[in-house]
Amino acid sequence: MNYINERVLKEADYILKTGYTIREVATYFNVSKSTVHKDLHERLILIDKKMYEKVDKILKYHIDIRHIRGGESTKNKYLNKNK
């Protein structure tokens, strides 16, 4: 197994265990979020389709709730700014 396939499987396993976002996974593995996105959307399906389906559910959930997270972050930013 080459380095890229190994990284893809490690990223997928990590996101399944933690439920973290692409950005958090990228930080943990010290790669760009574009790399993680490509790994989990394009490469993983070719390596392990069942794992891809599980990871895809998590990623779709993150897309569904991102407007909520963004609103909370903005709210906290301005609350902390006024202190």
mmCIF file of C-alpha atoms in Angstrom, residues 1-68:
data_model
loop_
_atom_site.group_PDB
_atom_site.id
_atom_site.type_symbol
_atom_site.label_atom_id
_atom_site.label_comp_id
_atom_site.label_asym_id
_atom_site.label_seq_id
_atom_site.Cartn_x
_atom_site.Cartn_y
_atom_site.Cartn_z
ATOM 1 C CA MET A 1 0.000 0.000 0.000
ATOM 2 C CA ASN A 2 1.424 3.360 -0.916
ATOM 3 C CA TYR A 3 1.682 6.407 1.322
ATOM 4 C CA ILE A 4 -1.373 8.193 -0.102
ATOM 5 C CA ASN A 5 -3.701 5.211 0.343
ATOM 6 C CA GLU A 6 -2.432 4.763 3.878
ATOM 7 C CA ARG A 7 -3.087 8.450 4.643
ATOM 8 C CA VAL A 8 -6.590 8.270 3.154
ATOM 9 C CA LEU A 9 -7.494 5.292 5.337
ATOM 10 C CA LYS A 10 -6.058 6.957 8.443
ATOM 11 C CA GLU A 11 -8.026 10.146 7.752
ATOM 12 C CA ALA A 12 -11.224 8.175 7.170
ATOM 13 C CA ASP A 13 -10.725 6.147 10.348
ATOM 14 C CA TYR A 14 -10.028 9.329 12.322
ATOM 15 C CA ILE A 15 -13.148 11.105 11.060
ATOM 16 C CA LEU A 16 -15.269 8.023 11.812
ATOM 17 C CA LYS A 17 -13.918 7.809 15.365
ATOM 18 C CA THR A 18 -14.131 11.525 16.168
ATOM 19 C CA GLY A 19 -16.771 13.001 13.863
ATOM 20 C CA TYR A 20 -14.472 15.967 13.269
ATOM 21 C CA THR A 21 -14.726 18.337 10.329
ATOM 22 C CA ILE A 22 -12.444 18.318 7.297
ATOM 23 C CA ARG A 23 -10.639 21.345 8.693
ATOM 24 C CA GLU A 24 -9.992 19.602 12.028
ATOM 25 C CA VAL A 25 -8.792 16.437 10.287
ATOM 26 C CA ALA A 26 -6.454 18.512 8.112
ATOM 27 C CA THR A 27 -4.975 20.176 11.184
ATOM 28 C CA TYR A 28 -4.475 16.829 12.925
ATOM 29 C CA PHE A 29 -2.703 15.267 9.919
ATOM 30 C CA ASN A 30 -0.847 18.472 9.049
ATOM 31 C CA VAL A 31 -2.136 18.610 5.465
ATOM 32 C CA SER A 32 -4.340 21.112 3.665
ATOM 33 C CA LYS A 33 -8.112 20.877 3.869
ATOM 34 C CA SER A 34 -8.107 20.547 0.065
ATOM 35 C CA THR A 35 -5.994 17.407 0.412
ATOM 36 C CA VAL A 36 -8.352 15.920 2.995
ATOM 37 C CA HIS A 37 -11.343 16.802 0.845
ATOM 38 C CA LYS A 38 -9.811 15.097 -2.200
ATOM 39 C CA ASP A 39 -8.755 12.110 -0.108
ATOM 40 C CA LEU A 40 -12.209 11.581 1.378
ATOM 41 C CA HIS A 41 -14.307 12.415 -1.690
ATOM 42 C CA GLU A 42 -12.285 11.023 -4.587
ATOM 43 C CA ARG A 43 -9.701 8.560 -3.327
ATOM 44 C CA LEU A 44 -11.541 6.795 -0.509
ATOM 45 C CA ILE A 45 -14.331 5.498 -2.752
ATOM 46 C CA LEU A 46 -11.723 3.727 -4.891
ATOM 47 C CA ILE A 47 -10.053 2.172 -1.838
ATOM 48 C CA ASP A 48 -12.989 1.221 0.424
ATOM 49 C CA LYS A 49 -16.546 1.923 -0.724
ATOM 50 C CA LYS A 50 -18.220 0.940 2.576
ATOM 51 C CA MET A 51 -15.956 3.228 4.573
ATOM 52 C CA TYR A 52 -16.592 5.981 2.018
ATOM 53 C CA GLU A 53 -20.346 5.697 2.574
ATOM 54 C CA LYS A 54 -19.912 6.057 6.345
ATOM 55 C CA VAL A 55 -17.568 9.038 6.002
ATOM 56 C CA ASP A 56 -19.864 10.644 3.440
ATOM 57 C CA LYS A 57 -22.748 10.610 5.945
ATOM 58 C CA ILE A 58 -20.614 12.503 8.459
ATOM 59 C CA LEU A 59 -19.468 15.028 5.864
ATOM 60 C CA LYS A 60 -23.039 15.626 4.680
ATOM 61 C CA TYR A 61 -24.096 16.188 8.284
ATOM 62 C CA HIS A 62 -21.376 18.830 8.632
ATOM 63 C CA ILE A 63 -22.661 20.562 5.491
ATOM 64 C CA ASP A 64 -26.206 20.499 6.872
ATOM 65 C CA ILE A 65 -25.219 22.194 10.127
ATOM 66 C CA ARG A 66 -22.494 24.578 8.960
ATOM 67 C CA HIS A 67 -24.829 27.589 8.932
ATOM 68 C CA ILE A 68 -25.565 26.936 12.607
#
